[in-house]
GROMACS .gro file of C-alpha atoms in nm:
model
  314
    1UNK     CA    1   0.000   0.000   0.000
    2UNK     CA    2   0.128   0.344  -0.089
    3UNK     CA    3   0.089   0.668   0.103
    4UNK     CA    4  -0.050   0.971  -0.077
    5UNK     CA    5   0.305   1.095  -0.130
    6UNK     CA    6   0.386   0.771  -0.306
    7UNK     CA    7   0.620   0.637  -0.035
    8UNK     CA    8   0.584   0.294   0.125
    9UNK     CA    9   0.417   0.314   0.466
   10UNK     CA   10   0.648   0.042   0.594
   11UNK     CA   11   0.954   0.269   0.579
   12UNK     CA   12   0.795   0.505   0.828
   13UNK     CA   13   0.705   0.213   1.053
   14UNK     CA   14   1.059   0.075   1.049
   15UNK     CA   15   1.197   0.421   1.110
   16UNK     CA   16   0.972   0.446   1.415
   17UNK     CA   17   1.097   0.115   1.552
   18UNK     CA   18   1.458   0.217   1.492
   19UNK     CA   19   1.415   0.539   1.684
   20UNK     CA   20   1.229   0.357   1.963
   21UNK     CA   21   1.508   0.102   1.991
   22UNK     CA   22   1.769   0.376   2.029
   23UNK     CA   23   1.559   0.540   2.300
   24UNK     CA   24   1.513   0.210   2.485
   25UNK     CA   25   1.884   0.132   2.467
   26UNK     CA   26   1.953   0.481   2.599
   27UNK     CA   27   1.718   0.430   2.893
   28UNK     CA   28   1.874   0.088   2.968
   29UNK     CA   29   2.226   0.235   2.958
   30UNK     CA   30   2.118   0.518   3.186
   31UNK     CA   31   1.957   0.273   3.429
   32UNK     CA   32   2.272   0.060   3.432
   33UNK     CA   33   2.488   0.365   3.493
   34UNK     CA   34   2.263   0.475   3.778
   35UNK     CA   35   2.270   0.123   3.924
   36UNK     CA   36   2.651   0.115   3.920
   37UNK     CA   37   2.670   0.468   4.060
   38UNK     CA   38   2.434   0.382   4.344
   39UNK     CA   39   2.616   0.055   4.410
   40UNK     CA   40   2.955   0.229   4.417
   41UNK     CA   41   2.830   0.504   4.647
   42UNK     CA   42   2.640   0.295   4.900
   43UNK     CA   43   2.785   0.310   5.255
   44UNK     CA   44   2.924  -0.044   5.247
   45UNK     CA   45   3.131  -0.006   4.929
   46UNK     CA   46   3.457   0.047   5.116
   47UNK     CA   47   3.400  -0.249   5.348
   48UNK     CA   48   3.297  -0.466   5.053
   49UNK     CA   49   3.630  -0.391   4.887
   50UNK     CA   50   3.817  -0.461   5.208
   51UNK     CA   51   3.630  -0.792   5.249
   52UNK     CA   52   3.738  -0.900   4.900
   53UNK     CA   53   4.099  -0.797   4.959
   54UNK     CA   54   4.132  -0.952   5.304
   55UNK     CA   55   3.946  -1.281   5.255
   56UNK     CA   56   3.948  -1.345   4.880
   57UNK     CA   57   4.282  -1.197   4.766
   58UNK     CA   58   4.095  -0.921   4.583
   59UNK     CA   59   3.900  -1.169   4.368
   60UNK     CA   60   3.587  -1.065   4.179
   61UNK     CA   61   3.493  -1.428   4.107
   62UNK     CA   62   3.159  -1.499   4.277
   63UNK     CA   63   3.254  -1.869   4.300
   64UNK     CA   64   3.572  -1.803   4.500
   65UNK     CA   65   3.553  -2.028   4.808
   66UNK     CA   66   3.626  -1.868   5.145
   67UNK     CA   67   3.816  -2.071   5.406
   68UNK     CA   68   3.599  -2.100   5.714
   69UNK     CA   69   3.651  -2.300   6.032
   70UNK     CA   70   3.400  -2.569   6.130
   71UNK     CA   71   3.134  -2.488   6.387
   72UNK     CA   72   3.304  -2.694   6.659
   73UNK     CA   73   3.675  -2.757   6.705
   74UNK     CA   74   3.945  -2.804   6.970
   75UNK     CA   75   4.210  -2.537   7.028
   76UNK     CA   76   4.522  -2.655   7.210
   77UNK     CA   77   4.734  -2.372   7.354
   78UNK     CA   78   5.069  -2.500   7.476
   79UNK     CA   79   5.411  -2.375   7.582
   80UNK     CA   80   5.456  -2.072   7.806
   81UNK     CA   81   5.205  -2.027   8.086
   82UNK     CA   82   5.101  -1.666   8.142
   83UNK     CA   83   4.780  -1.565   8.325
   84UNK     CA   84   4.751  -1.235   8.135
   85UNK     CA   85   4.789  -1.403   7.796
   86UNK     CA   86   4.556  -1.687   7.892
   87UNK     CA   87   4.294  -1.430   7.988
   88UNK     CA   88   4.343  -1.273   7.644
   89UNK     CA   89   4.295  -1.609   7.472
   90UNK     CA   90   3.982  -1.680   7.675
   91UNK     CA   91   3.830  -1.337   7.606
   92UNK     CA   92   3.897  -1.361   7.233
   93UNK     CA   93   3.745  -1.707   7.192
   94UNK     CA   94   3.462  -1.611   7.428
   95UNK     CA   95   3.375  -1.323   7.195
   96UNK     CA   96   3.388  -1.557   6.895
   97UNK     CA   97   3.152  -1.803   7.068
   98UNK     CA   98   2.908  -1.527   7.165
   99UNK     CA   99   2.901  -1.340   6.834
  100UNK     CA  100   2.929  -1.617   6.572
  101UNK     CA  101   2.819  -1.977   6.525
  102UNK     CA  102   3.169  -2.113   6.611
  103UNK     CA  103   3.194  -2.301   6.939
  104UNK     CA  104   3.561  -2.368   7.015
  105UNK     CA  105   3.690  -2.577   7.304
  106UNK     CA  106   4.005  -2.435   7.470
  107UNK     CA  107   4.265  -2.677   7.607
  108UNK     CA  108   4.591  -2.573   7.777
  109UNK     CA  109   4.896  -2.801   7.775
  110UNK     CA  110   5.268  -2.766   7.843
  111UNK     CA  111   5.386  -2.938   7.525
  112UNK     CA  112   5.250  -3.011   7.178
  113UNK     CA  113   5.270  -3.386   7.240
  114UNK     CA  114   5.021  -3.343   7.525
  115UNK     CA  115   4.759  -3.187   7.296
  116UNK     CA  116   4.471  -3.426   7.222
  117UNK     CA  117   4.459  -3.588   6.879
  118UNK     CA  118   4.127  -3.413   6.820
  119UNK     CA  119   4.309  -3.079   6.810
  120UNK     CA  120   4.229  -2.872   6.502
  121UNK     CA  121   4.403  -2.545   6.595
  122UNK     CA  122   4.747  -2.567   6.760
  123UNK     CA  123   4.875  -2.249   6.930
  124UNK     CA  124   5.238  -2.238   7.045
  125UNK     CA  125   5.272  -1.957   7.301
  126UNK     CA  126   5.642  -1.883   7.357
  127UNK     CA  127   5.864  -1.609   7.499
  128UNK     CA  128   6.087  -1.546   7.199
  129UNK     CA  129   6.373  -1.765   7.312
  130UNK     CA  130   6.662  -1.832   7.071
  131UNK     CA  131   6.543  -2.186   7.008
  132UNK     CA  132   6.192  -2.085   6.899
  133UNK     CA  133   6.255  -2.130   6.525
  134UNK     CA  134   6.386  -2.482   6.580
  135UNK     CA  135   6.090  -2.555   6.811
  136UNK     CA  136   5.846  -2.428   6.550
  137UNK     CA  137   5.989  -2.656   6.281
  138UNK     CA  138   5.996  -2.954   6.520
  139UNK     CA  139   5.636  -2.893   6.626
  140UNK     CA  140   5.514  -2.866   6.268
  141UNK     CA  141   5.699  -3.187   6.182
  142UNK     CA  142   5.534  -3.360   6.478
  143UNK     CA  143   5.183  -3.227   6.399
  144UNK     CA  144   5.194  -3.321   6.031
  145UNK     CA  145   5.325  -3.670   6.110
  146UNK     CA  146   5.060  -3.716   6.378
  147UNK     CA  147   4.782  -3.641   6.130
  148UNK     CA  148   4.922  -3.841   5.840
  149UNK     CA  149   5.078  -3.547   5.656
  150UNK     CA  150   5.434  -3.472   5.549
  151UNK     CA  151   5.600  -3.145   5.639
  152UNK     CA  152   5.816  -3.049   5.337
  153UNK     CA  153   6.171  -2.979   5.445
  154UNK     CA  154   6.199  -2.677   5.216
  155UNK     CA  155   5.921  -2.514   5.421
  156UNK     CA  156   6.172  -2.469   5.701
  157UNK     CA  157   6.327  -2.192   5.491
  158UNK     CA  158   6.023  -1.977   5.566
  159UNK     CA  159   6.100  -1.986   5.938
  160UNK     CA  160   6.458  -1.871   5.933
  161UNK     CA  161   6.374  -1.509   6.017
  162UNK     CA  162   6.253  -1.396   6.357
  163UNK     CA  163   5.879  -1.333   6.366
  164UNK     CA  164   5.672  -1.242   6.674
  165UNK     CA  165   5.376  -1.429   6.527
  166UNK     CA  166   5.286  -1.658   6.240
  167UNK     CA  167   5.003  -1.878   6.114
  168UNK     CA  168   5.043  -2.190   5.901
  169UNK     CA  169   4.749  -2.356   5.726
  170UNK     CA  170   4.816  -2.729   5.683
  171UNK     CA  171   4.583  -2.850   5.409
  172UNK     CA  172   4.736  -3.117   5.185
  173UNK     CA  173   4.505  -3.283   4.927
  174UNK     CA  174   4.293  -3.561   5.074
  175UNK     CA  175   4.367  -3.470   5.437
  176UNK     CA  176   4.166  -3.283   5.697
  177UNK     CA  177   4.297  -2.931   5.745
  178UNK     CA  178   4.492  -2.834   6.058
  179UNK     CA  179   4.601  -2.487   6.166
  180UNK     CA  180   4.916  -2.389   6.357
  181UNK     CA  181   5.014  -2.057   6.511
  182UNK     CA  182   5.325  -1.949   6.702
  183UNK     CA  183   5.284  -1.638   6.919
  184UNK     CA  184   5.548  -1.448   7.116
  185UNK     CA  185   5.414  -1.341   7.456
  186UNK     CA  186   5.723  -1.129   7.537
  187UNK     CA  187   5.729  -1.275   7.889
  188UNK     CA  188   5.925  -1.083   8.149
  189UNK     CA  189   5.966  -0.770   7.937
  190UNK     CA  190   5.960  -0.432   8.107
  191UNK     CA  191   5.893  -0.248   7.782
  192UNK     CA  192   5.544  -0.103   7.748
  193UNK     CA  193   5.580  -0.126   7.371
  194UNK     CA  194   5.645  -0.500   7.392
  195UNK     CA  195   5.347  -0.549   7.623
  196UNK     CA  196   5.131  -0.367   7.369
  197UNK     CA  197   5.282  -0.573   7.088
  198UNK     CA  198   5.205  -0.899   7.272
  199UNK     CA  199   4.844  -0.778   7.307
  200UNK     CA  200   4.837  -0.706   6.932
  201UNK     CA  201   4.997  -1.034   6.825
  202UNK     CA  202   4.755  -1.261   7.013
  203UNK     CA  203   4.457  -1.095   6.847
  204UNK     CA  204   4.616  -1.065   6.505
  205UNK     CA  205   4.731  -1.425   6.475
  206UNK     CA  206   4.412  -1.577   6.614
  207UNK     CA  207   4.194  -1.359   6.392
  208UNK     CA  208   4.399  -1.424   6.079
  209UNK     CA  209   4.383  -1.797   6.143
  210UNK     CA  210   4.005  -1.793   6.186
  211UNK     CA  211   3.952  -1.572   5.882
  212UNK     CA  212   4.218  -1.751   5.672
  213UNK     CA  213   4.357  -1.406   5.595
  214UNK     CA  214   4.713  -1.301   5.523
  215UNK     CA  215   4.888  -0.972   5.602
  216UNK     CA  216   4.789  -0.670   5.395
  217UNK     CA  217   5.079  -0.426   5.358
  218UNK     CA  218   4.982  -0.058   5.347
  219UNK     CA  219   5.165   0.275   5.355
  220UNK     CA  220   4.898   0.462   5.548
  221UNK     CA  221   4.739   0.435   5.890
  222UNK     CA  222   4.579   0.088   5.903
  223UNK     CA  223   4.205   0.047   5.954
  224UNK     CA  224   4.247  -0.316   6.058
  225UNK     CA  225   4.480  -0.532   6.264
  226UNK     CA  226   4.534  -0.739   5.947
  227UNK     CA  227   4.687  -0.440   5.773
  228UNK     CA  228   5.054  -0.365   5.844
  229UNK     CA  229   5.253  -0.051   5.780
  230UNK     CA  230   5.608  -0.182   5.777
  231UNK     CA  231   5.871   0.087   5.823
  232UNK     CA  232   6.167   0.079   5.584
  233UNK     CA  233   6.482  -0.052   5.754
  234UNK     CA  234   6.812  -0.219   5.656
  235UNK     CA  235   6.770  -0.472   5.939
  236UNK     CA  236   6.741  -0.834   5.823
  237UNK     CA  237   6.509  -0.928   6.109
  238UNK     CA  238   6.362  -0.590   6.214
  239UNK     CA  239   6.105  -0.724   6.460
  240UNK     CA  240   6.390  -0.870   6.666
  241UNK     CA  241   6.503  -0.514   6.739
  242UNK     CA  242   6.323  -0.346   7.035
  243UNK     CA  243   6.357   0.003   6.885
  244UNK     CA  244   6.204  -0.108   6.556
  245UNK     CA  245   5.917  -0.280   6.740
  246UNK     CA  246   5.839   0.044   6.923
  247UNK     CA  247   5.849   0.237   6.596
  248UNK     CA  248   5.628  -0.023   6.428
  249UNK     CA  249   5.363   0.022   6.696
  250UNK     CA  250   5.353   0.396   6.630
  251UNK     CA  251   5.238   0.325   6.275
  252UNK     CA  252   5.002   0.032   6.339
  253UNK     CA  253   4.688  -0.037   6.541
  254UNK     CA  254   4.704  -0.164   6.896
  255UNK     CA  255   4.413  -0.407   6.874
  256UNK     CA  256   4.128  -0.526   6.653
  257UNK     CA  257   3.936  -0.246   6.480
  258UNK     CA  258   3.578  -0.206   6.362
  259UNK     CA  259   3.649  -0.362   6.022
  260UNK     CA  260   3.802  -0.668   6.193
  261UNK     CA  261   3.485  -0.728   6.392
  262UNK     CA  262   3.280  -0.679   6.076
  263UNK     CA  263   3.489  -0.938   5.890
  264UNK     CA  264   3.442  -1.187   6.172
  265UNK     CA  265   3.066  -1.148   6.220
  266UNK     CA  266   3.008  -1.144   5.842
  267UNK     CA  267   3.212  -1.455   5.762
  268UNK     CA  268   3.047  -1.647   6.046
  269UNK     CA  269   2.702  -1.488   6.040
  270UNK     CA  270   2.386  -1.679   6.125
  271UNK     CA  271   2.225  -1.649   5.782
  272UNK     CA  272   2.104  -1.916   5.540
  273UNK     CA  273   2.197  -1.705   5.236
  274UNK     CA  274   2.569  -1.768   5.296
  275UNK     CA  275   2.569  -2.140   5.362
  276UNK     CA  276   2.750  -2.218   5.036
  277UNK     CA  277   3.071  -2.041   5.146
  278UNK     CA  278   3.114  -1.857   4.814
  279UNK     CA  279   3.229  -1.498   4.773
  280UNK     CA  280   2.926  -1.392   4.569
  281UNK     CA  281   2.687  -1.494   4.847
  282UNK     CA  282   2.883  -1.287   5.097
  283UNK     CA  283   2.895  -0.979   4.874
  284UNK     CA  284   2.516  -0.992   4.835
  285UNK     CA  285   2.482  -1.042   5.210
  286UNK     CA  286   2.698  -0.734   5.277
  287UNK     CA  287   2.497  -0.522   5.031
  288UNK     CA  288   2.169  -0.629   5.186
  289UNK     CA  289   2.277  -0.600   5.549
  290UNK     CA  290   2.560  -0.348   5.569
  291UNK     CA  291   2.395  -0.110   5.817
  292UNK     CA  292   2.306  -0.397   6.051
  293UNK     CA  293   2.659  -0.544   6.027
  294UNK     CA  294   2.822  -0.212   6.112
  295UNK     CA  295   2.577  -0.141   6.395
  296UNK     CA  296   2.636  -0.483   6.555
  297UNK     CA  297   3.014  -0.446   6.519
  298UNK     CA  298   3.006  -0.113   6.703
  299UNK     CA  299   2.800  -0.268   6.981
  300UNK     CA  300   3.060  -0.545   7.018
  301UNK     CA  301   3.343  -0.290   7.016
  302UNK     CA  302   3.189  -0.113   7.316
  303UNK     CA  303   3.067  -0.427   7.498
  304UNK     CA  304   3.216  -0.434   7.850
  305UNK     CA  305   3.268  -0.809   7.826
  306UNK     CA  306   3.533  -0.746   7.559
  307UNK     CA  307   3.693  -0.434   7.703
  308UNK     CA  308   4.029  -0.613   7.735
  309UNK     CA  309   4.029  -0.665   7.359
  310UNK     CA  310   3.921  -0.323   7.238
  311UNK     CA  311   4.137  -0.102   7.455
  312UNK     CA  312   4.164   0.146   7.167
  313UNK     CA  313   3.869   0.213   6.937
  314UNK     CA  314   3.981   0.224   6.575
   0.00000   0.00000   0.00000
């Protein structure tokens, strides 16, 4: 059929659809841009990024599996006996029991061989003696042999430098995972800096083990006990030097901060939407519950039961 001007009507119809399509695509693009802008500006964006960096090595893969502890497990703390440190251990794990679904059982022993075979998390509490590196290697050799694993001899190279605290995840294929931590309690020190450092190390190593999180190096004031601002130095083992330790404390946090609590109560939250242990589920959980997560973390930070942990609010 022709129009009075002699032009096919269909051309006008197709032109209409073409223009409509452009308009619809424009609206869709605008909606997507607004969605991304709103997502990037929502209050939890910074914490979401920190969660990815701390627990998923910065991954954006929704299927990335996070390394959680089981709901029930035995913790064997052995080595140096210190009432102050033992109180710190008890308060930390008490907080974890109260605020998450993890129910750990604390056991104190004098030697690793006295720890029960049901032990999942081994904690060697020492006083920084000269033999501590050798003891660490011997203990790891014993633990891996006890649980049917082999401790590679080349791993001993990683323990040749003094460290006030370390965490080792033992997870060979086909074997149940075990976790080991060595923590310097700086027993007998008169230095206030070392006492503060001992307070920091207990929390840092226990938290990193539970979160399966490594150190995050920064060159700014940390917002988390996981973050470390390491001062440039020519020393081969800087943390063995008391002056460096004091300087390190001036640039790092004294205890767990708000973001640390948020990591803990998010990773081990009572919520069916995150049962599959995948990063994508947690990111959606954070976006849907950020205000509640932050509010609960602040309540924990100021809870008198945990005042020994959160001496400084950061």
